[in-house]
Amino acid sequence: PEAYHYGERSHKIINAREHGARAVLRVTHPGAPGEALPPLRGLSQSWSVAAAFVTRAVGDALLAPSGQRLADTAAAIDGALRPRPFPLPGVRARLEVSLIRDRGTTANVVGILPGRDPRLAPEAIVIGAHYDHLGRGGEGSLAPDQAGAVHHGADDNASGTAAVLGLARAFAAAGGAPRTLVFAAFAGEELGLLGSAHYARSPAHPLDRTVLMVNFDMVGRLRDGKLYLGGVDSGTGLRALAASVSVPGLTPDLRGDPFAPSDHTSFYTAGRPVLFFFTGAHADYHRPSDTWDKINAPGLAAVTAFAVEVVARAASQEAAPVWVKIQTPPSPVRAGGYGPFFGVIPEFGEAARAGVRISGVRPRSPAEQAGVRAGDVLVVFAGVSVKTLEDFTFALRSRRAGEAVDLTVVRDGAEVRLRATLAERR
């Protein structure tokens, strides 16, 4: 894992920048078949230095004045699994870059079913799932050898979208529920919870009167009847409520942790109780092989029936769940890789002008103990200037548990300097 981390594009570029590089030229490995340059598609990223892919011929031409060969250099690095830096005196390169920044617009799709009880109708339950996937792959794909192939996303997350539609149909046919129900199909989850983060900032129903968010992500591969239901400790009474529901053929695995790389996290960090429905990971995740024929349709129907009953009870009980601050440091929100534990939750939906905005801080984490607060913008971490989330990931991964690091956050327009001692990741 460590070698993989050091080989990542973001690490190489930021590491070079931190050592004073003005540009980074990446060369296709001499042992790789063919030499097609990777397509420059994907999310817009800013490294603060110019970066480009070049052919092996260009790489050899740059090394030639120093008496080096690309193949020999690559073999030495592969053998030792360590960098082999050397200067290129007198070598100059001219790089011209022409980028097309294609900005897209997408939308959340929201429907509201008004509550029928005048006393409870002012309160709402959000029932949501993300409807986006990976298109033809890109950086999120786990099948890089199938670049350009359609990534169908049947389980991730057509299954969750279908569950939301199923609940909407069931409650509409029943004439609604005592509380208002908001059905939401979120965009941009695969890009970093963008749609749900936007909803949390600009809700269709006031967030302070939203008593619960129920999220469905990958609920189409039920195996042995096991349904993972997360977040049952995020609000008072949720564990007991979930335990009181029974559907034939379904064995709920109730989990208190509300944190996971999905849209409900945008609500929990905003102070709303959440429930997260999930039937488990599988080998087709983020690959073209996540197709409709592998969906367990009866299992999806059972999960949806279970969810209908959970929502019906939550929508009718007198006492609404009250948000609970979870005291156990959970696993990281996004696949941030390896490294020590710091304990912040970055805000993915709306980038700060410079730095990483913090949407939440994990209880009893190094970040909380250092004094980091939700709303802070992290601008320096362990001596690394933090302009993007990639900068922060680089800086954190470069440190070890037990190490004390200095950091700077911007809070209410003023810089605040803090010191944290990193912990082991659990």
CSV table of C-alpha atoms in Angstrom, one decimal:
chain,number,residue,atom,x,y,z
A,1,PRO,CA,0.0,0.0,0.0
A,2,GLU,CA,2.8,2.4,0.8
A,3,ALA,CA,4.4,1.9,-2.7
A,4,TYR,CA,1.0,2.4,-4.3
A,5,HIS,CA,0.5,5.6,-2.4
A,6,TYR,CA,3.9,7.0,-3.4
A,7,GLY,CA,3.2,6.1,-7.0
A,8,GLU,CA,-0.1,8.1,-7.2
A,9,ARG,CA,-0.1,11.0,-9.5
A,10,SER,CA,-1.3,13.5,-6.9
A,11,HIS,CA,1.5,12.5,-4.5
A,12,LYS,CA,4.2,12.8,-7.1
A,13,ILE,CA,3.1,16.2,-8.3
A,14,ILE,CA,2.6,17.7,-4.8
A,15,ASN,CA,5.8,16.2,-3.5
A,16,ALA,CA,7.7,17.7,-6.5
A,17,ARG,CA,6.1,21.1,-5.9
A,18,GLU,CA,7.0,21.0,-2.2
A,19,HIS,CA,10.6,20.4,-3.2
A,20,GLY,CA,10.7,23.5,-5.4
A,21,ALA,CA,9.7,22.1,-8.8
A,22,ARG,CA,8.2,24.5,-11.3
A,23,ALA,CA,6.8,21.7,-13.6
A,24,VAL,CA,6.4,17.9,-13.6
A,25,LEU,CA,6.7,15.8,-16.7
A,26,ARG,CA,5.5,12.2,-16.3
A,27,VAL,CA,6.8,9.4,-18.7
A,28,THR,CA,5.1,6.1,-19.5
A,29,HIS,CA,6.9,3.3,-17.8
A,30,PRO,CA,9.3,1.6,-20.2
A,31,GLY,CA,7.8,-1.8,-19.3
A,32,ALA,CA,4.3,-0.8,-20.1
A,33,PRO,CA,2.7,-2.0,-23.4
A,34,GLY,CA,2.2,0.7,-25.9
A,35,GLU,CA,2.6,4.3,-25.3
A,36,ALA,CA,-0.8,6.0,-25.5
A,37,LEU,CA,-0.8,9.1,-23.3
A,38,PRO,CA,-3.5,9.1,-20.7
A,39,PRO,CA,-6.5,11.2,-21.7
A,40,LEU,CA,-6.7,14.5,-19.8
A,41,ARG,CA,-10.3,14.0,-18.6
A,42,GLY,CA,-11.7,14.1,-15.1
A,43,LEU,CA,-12.2,16.5,-12.3
A,44,SER,CA,-10.5,19.9,-12.4
A,45,GLN,CA,-7.5,19.9,-10.1
A,46,SER,CA,-5.0,22.6,-9.2
A,47,TRP,CA,-1.5,21.6,-8.4
A,48,SER,CA,0.1,25.1,-8.5
A,49,VAL,CA,2.7,23.8,-11.0
A,50,ALA,CA,2.5,22.8,-14.6
A,51,ALA,CA,2.2,19.0,-15.1
A,52,ALA,CA,2.0,16.9,-18.3
A,53,PHE,CA,2.5,13.4,-19.7
A,54,VAL,CA,5.3,12.9,-22.3
A,55,THR,CA,6.3,10.0,-24.5
A,56,ARG,CA,9.3,7.8,-23.7
A,57,ALA,CA,11.2,9.3,-26.6
A,58,VAL,CA,10.9,12.7,-25.0
A,59,GLY,CA,11.9,11.3,-21.6
A,60,ASP,CA,15.0,9.7,-23.1
A,61,ALA,CA,15.9,12.9,-24.9
A,62,LEU,CA,15.8,14.8,-21.6
A,63,LEU,CA,18.0,12.3,-19.8
A,64,ALA,CA,20.5,11.8,-22.6
A,65,PRO,CA,22.8,14.8,-21.8
A,66,SER,CA,23.3,13.3,-18.3
A,67,GLY,CA,24.3,9.9,-19.7
A,68,GLN,CA,21.1,8.3,-18.3
A,69,ARG,CA,18.6,6.0,-20.0
A,70,LEU,CA,14.9,5.9,-19.0
A,71,ALA,CA,14.8,2.1,-19.0
A,72,ASP,CA,17.9,1.8,-16.6
A,73,THR,CA,16.5,4.5,-14.3
A,74,ALA,CA,13.1,2.8,-14.1
A,75,ALA,CA,14.7,-0.6,-13.4
A,76,ALA,CA,16.7,0.9,-10.6
A,77,ILE,CA,13.7,2.4,-9.0
A,78,ASP,CA,11.6,-0.8,-9.4
A,79,GLY,CA,14.4,-2.8,-7.8
A,80,ALA,CA,14.9,-0.7,-4.8
A,81,LEU,CA,11.3,0.7,-4.5
A,82,ARG,CA,13.0,4.0,-3.7
A,83,PRO,CA,13.3,7.3,-5.7
A,84,ARG,CA,16.5,7.8,-7.7
A,85,PRO,CA,16.8,11.6,-8.2
A,86,PHE,CA,19.5,13.2,-10.1
A,87,PRO,CA,20.0,16.6,-11.7
A,88,LEU,CA,19.7,17.4,-15.4
A,89,PRO,CA,22.2,20.2,-15.8
A,90,GLY,CA,21.8,22.4,-18.9
A,91,VAL,CA,18.5,20.7,-19.9
A,92,ARG,CA,15.6,23.1,-20.7
A,93,ALA,CA,12.1,22.2,-21.8
A,94,ARG,CA,9.4,24.4,-23.2
A,95,LEU,CA,5.8,23.4,-22.4
A,96,GLU,CA,2.8,24.8,-24.0
A,97,VAL,CA,-0.6,23.9,-22.4
A,98,SER,CA,-4.0,24.4,-23.9
A,99,LEU,CA,-6.8,23.3,-21.6
A,100,ILE,CA,-10.5,23.2,-22.2
A,101,ARG,CA,-12.4,23.7,-19.0
A,102,ASP,CA,-15.8,22.1,-19.5
A,103,ARG,CA,-18.1,23.1,-16.7
A,104,GLY,CA,-21.3,21.1,-16.4
A,105,THR,CA,-24.6,21.8,-14.6
A,106,THR,CA,-26.6,19.1,-13.0
A,107,ALA,CA,-29.5,19.0,-10.6
A,108,ASN,CA,-31.0,17.2,-7.6
A,109,VAL,CA,-34.5,15.9,-8.3
A,110,VAL,CA,-36.8,16.5,-5.3
A,111,GLY,CA,-40.4,15.7,-4.6
A,112,ILE,CA,-42.4,16.6,-1.5
A,113,LEU,CA,-45.3,14.7,0.0
A,114,PRO,CA,-46.9,17.0,2.6
A,115,GLY,CA,-47.7,15.6,6.0
A,116,ARG,CA,-51.3,14.9,6.8
A,117,ASP,CA,-51.1,15.6,10.6
A,118,PRO,CA,-51.3,19.3,11.3
A,119,ARG,CA,-49.1,18.9,14.4
A,120,LEU,CA,-46.4,16.8,12.8
A,121,ALA,CA,-46.5,18.1,9.2
A,122,PRO,CA,-44.1,21.0,9.8
A,123,GLU,CA,-41.4,18.3,10.4
A,124,ALA,CA,-39.9,16.3,7.5
A,125,ILE,CA,-38.0,13.2,6.8
A,126,VAL,CA,-35.7,13.2,3.8
A,127,ILE,CA,-35.5,9.9,1.8
A,128,GLY,CA,-32.6,10.0,-0.6
A,129,ALA,CA,-30.2,8.3,-2.9
A,130,HIS,CA,-27.7,9.4,-5.5
A,131,TYR,CA,-28.6,8.8,-9.1
A,132,ASP,CA,-25.2,9.6,-10.7
A,133,HIS,CA,-22.4,7.1,-11.5
A,134,LEU,CA,-19.1,7.1,-13.4
A,135,GLY,CA,-20.3,7.3,-17.0
A,136,ARG,CA,-17.4,5.8,-19.0
A,137,GLY,CA,-15.1,5.4,-16.0
A,138,GLY,CA,-12.5,8.0,-15.4
A,139,GLU,CA,-10.5,8.5,-12.1
A,140,GLY,CA,-13.1,6.8,-10.0
A,141,SER,CA,-13.0,3.6,-12.0
A,142,LEU,CA,-11.4,0.4,-10.5
A,143,ALA,CA,-11.0,-1.0,-14.0
A,144,PRO,CA,-8.4,1.2,-15.6
A,145,ASP,CA,-7.8,-1.4,-18.3
A,146,GLN,CA,-11.4,-0.8,-19.5
A,147,ALA,CA,-11.1,3.0,-20.0
A,148,GLY,CA,-14.1,4.3,-22.0
A,149,ALA,CA,-16.3,1.3,-21.2
A,150,VAL,CA,-19.8,2.1,-19.9
A,151,HIS,CA,-19.9,1.8,-16.1
A,152,HIS,CA,-23.5,0.8,-15.6
A,153,GLY,CA,-23.9,1.4,-11.9
A,154,ALA,CA,-26.8,-1.0,-11.5
A,155,ASP,CA,-26.1,-1.5,-7.8
A,156,ASP,CA,-24.3,1.8,-7.4
A,157,ASN,CA,-26.7,3.4,-7.4
A,158,ALA,CA,-29.7,2.5,-9.6
A,159,SER,CA,-30.7,0.2,-6.8
A,160,GLY,CA,-30.8,3.0,-4.3
A,161,THR,CA,-32.7,5.3,-6.7
A,162,ALA,CA,-35.2,2.5,-7.3
A,163,ALA,CA,-35.7,2.1,-3.5
A,164,VAL,CA,-36.5,5.9,-3.2
A,165,LEU,CA,-39.0,5.7,-6.0
A,166,GLY,CA,-40.5,2.6,-4.4
A,167,LEU,CA,-41.0,4.4,-1.1
A,168,ALA,CA,-42.4,7.5,-2.9
A,169,ARG,CA,-44.9,5.2,-4.7
A,170,ALA,CA,-45.9,3.4,-1.5
A,171,PHE,CA,-46.5,6.5,0.6
A,172,ALA,CA,-48.2,8.4,-2.2
A,173,ALA,CA,-50.6,5.4,-2.6
A,174,ALA,CA,-51.2,5.5,1.2
A,175,GLY,CA,-52.1,9.2,1.1
A,176,GLY,CA,-48.9,10.3,2.8
A,177,ALA,CA,-47.7,10.1,6.4
A,178,PRO,CA,-48.2,12.3,9.5
A,179,ARG,CA,-44.9,14.0,8.9
A,180,THR,CA,-43.9,15.6,5.6
A,181,LEU,CA,-41.7,13.3,3.4
A,182,VAL,CA,-39.1,14.7,1.0
A,183,PHE,CA,-37.9,12.4,-1.7
A,184,ALA,CA,-34.5,13.3,-3.2
A,185,ALA,CA,-32.3,11.9,-6.0
A,186,PHE,CA,-28.9,13.5,-5.5
A,187,ALA,CA,-26.5,14.4,-8.2
A,188,GLY,CA,-22.7,14.5,-7.9
A,189,GLU,CA,-22.2,11.9,-5.1
A,190,GLU,CA,-19.4,10.2,-7.0
A,191,LEU,CA,-17.6,13.6,-7.3
A,192,GLY,CA,-17.7,14.2,-3.5
A,193,LEU,CA,-21.3,14.3,-2.1
A,194,LEU,CA,-21.9,17.5,-4.2
A,195,GLY,CA,-25.7,17.1,-4.5
A,196,SER,CA,-26.4,16.3,-0.9
A,197,ALA,CA,-24.0,19.0,0.4
A,198,HIS,CA,-25.9,21.5,-1.8
A,199,TYR,CA,-29.2,20.3,-0.4
A,200,ALA,CA,-27.9,20.7,3.1
A,201,ARG,CA,-27.1,24.3,2.4
A,202,SER,CA,-30.2,25.0,0.4
A,203,PRO,CA,-32.9,22.5,1.5
A,204,ALA,CA,-36.3,22.1,0.0
A,205,HIS,CA,-37.7,21.9,3.6
A,206,PRO,CA,-36.0,23.8,6.4
A,207,LEU,CA,-33.1,21.7,7.8
A,208,ASP,CA,-33.9,22.6,11.3
A,209,ARG,CA,-37.3,21.0,10.9
A,210,THR,CA,-35.8,17.9,9.2
A,211,VAL,CA,-35.9,15.2,11.9
A,212,LEU,CA,-34.3,12.4,9.9
A,213,MET,CA,-32.5,11.6,6.7
A,214,VAL,CA,-32.7,8.0,5.3
A,215,ASN,CA,-30.1,7.2,2.6
A,216,PHE,CA,-30.0,4.2,0.2
A,217,ASP,CA,-26.7,3.4,-1.5
A,218,MET,CA,-26.0,0.0,-3.0
A,219,VAL,CA,-29.0,-1.9,-1.8
A,220,GLY,CA,-29.3,-4.3,-4.7
A,221,ARG,CA,-27.0,-7.2,-3.8
A,222,LEU,CA,-28.6,-8.7,-0.7
A,223,ARG,CA,-26.8,-11.9,0.3
A,224,ASP,CA,-28.0,-14.3,2.9
A,225,GLY,CA,-30.6,-11.8,3.9
A,226,LYS,CA,-28.1,-9.5,5.5
A,227,LEU,CA,-28.9,-5.8,5.5
A,228,TYR,CA,-26.5,-3.3,6.9
A,229,LEU,CA,-28.3,-0.4,8.6
A,230,GLY,CA,-25.9,2.4,9.7
A,231,GLY,CA,-26.5,5.4,11.9
A,232,VAL,CA,-28.8,3.9,14.4
A,233,ASP,CA,-27.0,5.7,17.2
A,234,SER,CA,-27.1,9.1,15.4
A,235,GLY,CA,-30.5,10.0,16.8
A,236,THR,CA,-32.4,9.1,20.0
A,237,GLY,CA,-34.7,6.1,19.6
A,238,LEU,CA,-33.5,5.1,16.2
A,239,ARG,CA,-31.9,1.8,17.3
A,240,ALA,CA,-35.0,0.7,19.1
A,241,LEU,CA,-37.2,1.8,16.2
A,242,ALA,CA,-35.1,-0.2,13.6
A,243,ALA,CA,-35.0,-3.3,15.9
A,244,SER,CA,-38.8,-3.2,16.2
A,245,VAL,CA,-39.2,-3.8,12.4
A,246,SER,CA,-39.2,-7.3,10.9
A,247,VAL,CA,-39.5,-8.4,7.3
A,248,PRO,CA,-39.3,-12.1,6.3
A,249,GLY,CA,-36.0,-13.2,4.9
A,250,LEU,CA,-34.2,-10.1,6.1
A,251,THR,CA,-31.6,-9.9,8.9
A,252,PRO,CA,-30.7,-6.3,9.8
A,253,ASP,CA,-27.2,-5.7,11.1
A,254,LEU,CA,-27.6,-2.5,13.1
A,255,ARG,CA,-24.6,-0.3,13.3
A,256,GLY,CA,-24.3,2.9,15.3
A,257,ASP,CA,-21.7,4.7,13.2
A,258,PRO,CA,-23.3,7.3,11.0
A,259,PHE,CA,-20.1,8.1,8.9
A,260,ALA,CA,-19.7,6.5,5.5
A,261,PRO,CA,-18.8,7.8,2.0
A,262,SER,CA,-22.4,8.6,1.0
A,263,ASP,CA,-24.9,11.3,1.0
A,264,HIS,CA,-26.3,10.9,4.6
A,265,THR,CA,-22.9,12.2,5.8
A,266,SER,CA,-23.8,15.7,4.5
A,267,PHE,CA,-26.9,15.6,6.8
A,268,TYR,CA,-25.2,14.1,9.9
A,269,THR,CA,-22.5,16.8,9.9
A,270,ALA,CA,-25.2,19.4,9.7
A,271,GLY,CA,-26.7,18.0,12.9
A,272,ARG,CA,-29.5,15.8,11.5
A,273,PRO,CA,-30.0,12.1,12.6
A,274,VAL,CA,-29.5,9.6,9.7
A,275,LEU,CA,-30.1,6.0,8.7
A,276,PHE,CA,-28.0,4.4,5.9
A,277,PHE,CA,-29.2,1.3,4.0
A,278,PHE,CA,-26.5,-0.8,2.4
A,279,THR,CA,-26.3,-4.5,1.3
A,280,GLY,CA,-22.5,-4.7,1.1
A,281,ALA,CA,-19.6,-4.3,-1.2
A,282,HIS,CA,-18.7,-6.6,-4.1
A,283,ALA,CA,-16.2,-7.2,-6.8
A,284,ASP,CA,-18.1,-5.2,-9.4
A,285,TYR,CA,-17.9,-1.9,-7.5
A,286,HIS,CA,-17.0,0.9,-9.8
A,287,ARG,CA,-16.4,-1.4,-12.7
A,288,PRO,CA,-18.3,-1.9,-16.0
A,289,SER,CA,-19.5,-5.3,-14.6
A,290,ASP,CA,-21.9,-3.7,-12.2
A,291,THR,CA,-24.9,-4.6,-14.4
A,292,TRP,CA,-28.6,-5.1,-14.0
A,293,ASP,CA,-28.6,-8.9,-14.2
A,294,LYS,CA,-26.7,-9.2,-10.9
A,295,ILE,CA,-29.3,-7.3,-9.0
A,296,ASN,CA,-31.2,-9.4,-6.4
A,297,ALA,CA,-34.6,-8.0,-7.2
A,298,PRO,CA,-36.5,-9.9,-4.5
A,299,GLY,CA,-33.9,-8.8,-2.0
A,300,LEU,CA,-34.2,-5.2,-3.1
A,301,ALA,CA,-38.0,-5.5,-2.7
A,302,ALA,CA,-37.5,-6.8,0.9
A,303,VAL,CA,-35.1,-4.0,1.7
A,304,THR,CA,-37.6,-1.5,0.4
A,305,ALA,CA,-40.4,-3.1,2.4
A,306,PHE,CA,-38.3,-2.9,5.5
A,307,ALA,CA,-37.5,0.8,4.8
A,308,VAL,CA,-41.2,1.6,4.2
A,309,GLU,CA,-42.0,0.3,7.7
A,310,VAL,CA,-39.1,2.1,9.3
A,311,VAL,CA,-40.0,5.4,7.7
A,312,ALA,CA,-43.7,5.0,8.5
A,313,ARG,CA,-43.0,4.5,12.2
A,314,ALA,CA,-40.5,7.4,12.3
A,315,ALA,CA,-43.1,9.6,10.5
A,316,SER,CA,-45.8,8.9,12.9
A,317,GLN,CA,-44.2,8.7,16.4
A,318,GLU,CA,-44.8,11.7,18.6
A,319,ALA,CA,-41.2,12.2,19.7
A,320,ALA,CA,-38.8,13.0,16.8
A,321,PRO,CA,-35.2,11.6,16.9
A,322,VAL,CA,-32.7,14.1,18.5
A,323,TRP,CA,-29.3,14.3,16.9
A,324,VAL,CA,-26.5,12.5,18.9
A,325,LYS,CA,-22.9,13.3,18.7
A,326,ILE,CA,-21.2,9.9,18.2
A,327,GLN,CA,-18.3,9.5,20.6
A,328,THR,CA,-16.4,6.7,18.8
A,329,PRO,CA,-13.9,7.9,16.2
A,330,PRO,CA,-15.1,6.1,13.0
A,331,SER,CA,-13.3,5.2,9.8
A,332,PRO,CA,-12.5,7.9,7.2
A,333,VAL,CA,-15.3,9.4,5.1
A,334,ARG,CA,-13.7,8.9,1.8
A,335,ALA,CA,-11.1,6.5,0.5
A,336,GLY,CA,-8.2,8.6,1.7
A,337,GLY,CA,-5.8,5.7,1.8
A,338,TYR,CA,-3.3,5.1,4.5
A,339,GLY,CA,-1.7,7.3,7.1
A,340,PRO,CA,-2.3,8.6,10.6
A,341,PHE,CA,-5.7,9.6,12.0
A,342,PHE,CA,-6.5,13.3,12.3
A,343,GLY,CA,-10.2,13.4,12.5
A,344,VAL,CA,-11.7,16.1,10.3
A,345,ILE,CA,-14.5,15.8,7.8
A,346,PRO,CA,-13.8,18.0,4.7
A,347,GLU,CA,-16.6,19.8,3.0
A,348,PHE,CA,-16.8,18.4,-0.5
A,349,GLY,CA,-19.6,20.3,-1.9
A,350,GLU,CA,-18.3,23.9,-1.9
A,351,ALA,CA,-14.6,24.5,-2.1
A,352,ALA,CA,-13.1,27.4,-0.2
A,353,ARG,CA,-11.2,30.0,-2.3
A,354,ALA,CA,-7.9,28.6,-0.8
A,355,GLY,CA,-7.7,25.7,1.6
A,356,VAL,CA,-10.0,22.9,2.7
A,357,ARG,CA,-13.2,23.9,4.5
A,358,ILE,CA,-14.0,21.6,7.5
A,359,SER,CA,-17.6,20.6,7.8
A,360,GLY,CA,-17.2,18.5,11.0
A,361,VAL,CA,-14.7,17.3,13.5
A,362,ARG,CA,-14.7,13.8,15.0
A,363,PRO,CA,-15.2,13.6,18.7
A,364,ARG,CA,-12.1,12.9,20.8
A,365,SER,CA,-10.0,13.0,17.7
A,366,PRO,CA,-6.6,14.8,17.4
A,367,ALA,CA,-8.3,17.6,15.5
A,368,GLU,CA,-10.9,18.2,18.2
A,369,GLN,CA,-8.2,18.1,20.9
A,370,ALA,CA,-6.2,20.6,18.9
A,371,GLY,CA,-9.1,23.0,18.8
A,372,VAL,CA,-10.2,22.6,15.1
A,373,ARG,CA,-13.8,23.6,14.6
A,374,ALA,CA,-16.5,23.0,12.0
A,375,GLY,CA,-16.4,25.9,9.6
A,376,ASP,CA,-12.6,26.4,9.8
A,377,VAL,CA,-10.6,26.5,6.6
A,378,LEU,CA,-7.4,24.5,6.8
A,379,VAL,CA,-4.6,26.4,4.9
A,380,VAL,CA,-1.4,24.9,6.3
A,381,PHE,CA,-0.8,21.4,7.6
A,382,ALA,CA,2.6,20.1,8.8
A,383,GLY,CA,4.5,22.8,6.8
A,384,VAL,CA,2.5,22.1,3.6
A,385,SER,CA,0.5,24.9,2.0
A,386,VAL,CA,-3.0,23.4,1.7
A,387,LYS,CA,-4.9,24.7,-1.3
A,388,THR,CA,-6.9,21.6,-2.2
A,389,LEU,CA,-8.0,18.4,-0.6
A,390,GLU,CA,-5.2,16.6,-2.4
A,391,ASP,CA,-2.7,18.9,-0.7
A,392,PHE,CA,-4.1,17.9,2.7
A,393,THR,CA,-4.1,14.2,1.8
A,394,PHE,CA,-0.5,14.5,0.8
A,395,ALA,CA,0.5,16.3,4.0
A,396,LEU,CA,-1.4,13.9,6.3
A,397,ARG,CA,-0.1,10.7,4.5
A,398,SER,CA,3.5,12.0,4.8
A,399,ARG,CA,3.3,11.9,8.6
A,400,ARG,CA,3.1,9.1,11.2
A,401,ALA,CA,1.0,8.4,14.2
A,402,GLY,CA,2.3,10.0,17.4
A,403,GLU,CA,3.9,12.9,15.5
A,404,ALA,CA,3.0,16.4,16.5
A,405,VAL,CA,2.2,18.8,13.6
A,406,ASP,CA,1.6,22.5,13.4
A,407,LEU,CA,-1.4,23.7,11.4
A,408,THR,CA,-3.1,26.9,10.5
A,409,VAL,CA,-6.8,27.5,10.0
A,410,VAL,CA,-8.7,30.5,8.9
A,411,ARG,CA,-11.6,31.2,11.4
A,412,ASP,CA,-13.8,34.3,11.0
A,413,GLY,CA,-11.3,35.9,8.7
A,414,ALA,CA,-8.3,35.5,11.0
A,415,GLU,CA,-5.5,32.9,11.0
A,416,VAL,CA,-5.4,30.6,14.0
A,417,ARG,CA,-2.3,28.5,14.6
A,418,LEU,CA,-2.9,25.1,16.3
A,419,ARG,CA,-0.9,22.0,17.2
A,420,ALA,CA,-2.1,18.4,16.9
A,421,THR,CA,-0.7,15.0,17.8
A,422,LEU,CA,-1.7,12.5,15.2
A,423,ALA,CA,-3.1,9.1,16.2
A,424,GLU,CA,-3.2,5.6,14.8
A,425,ARG,CA,-5.9,5.0,12.2
A,426,ARG,CA,-8.5,2.5,13.5
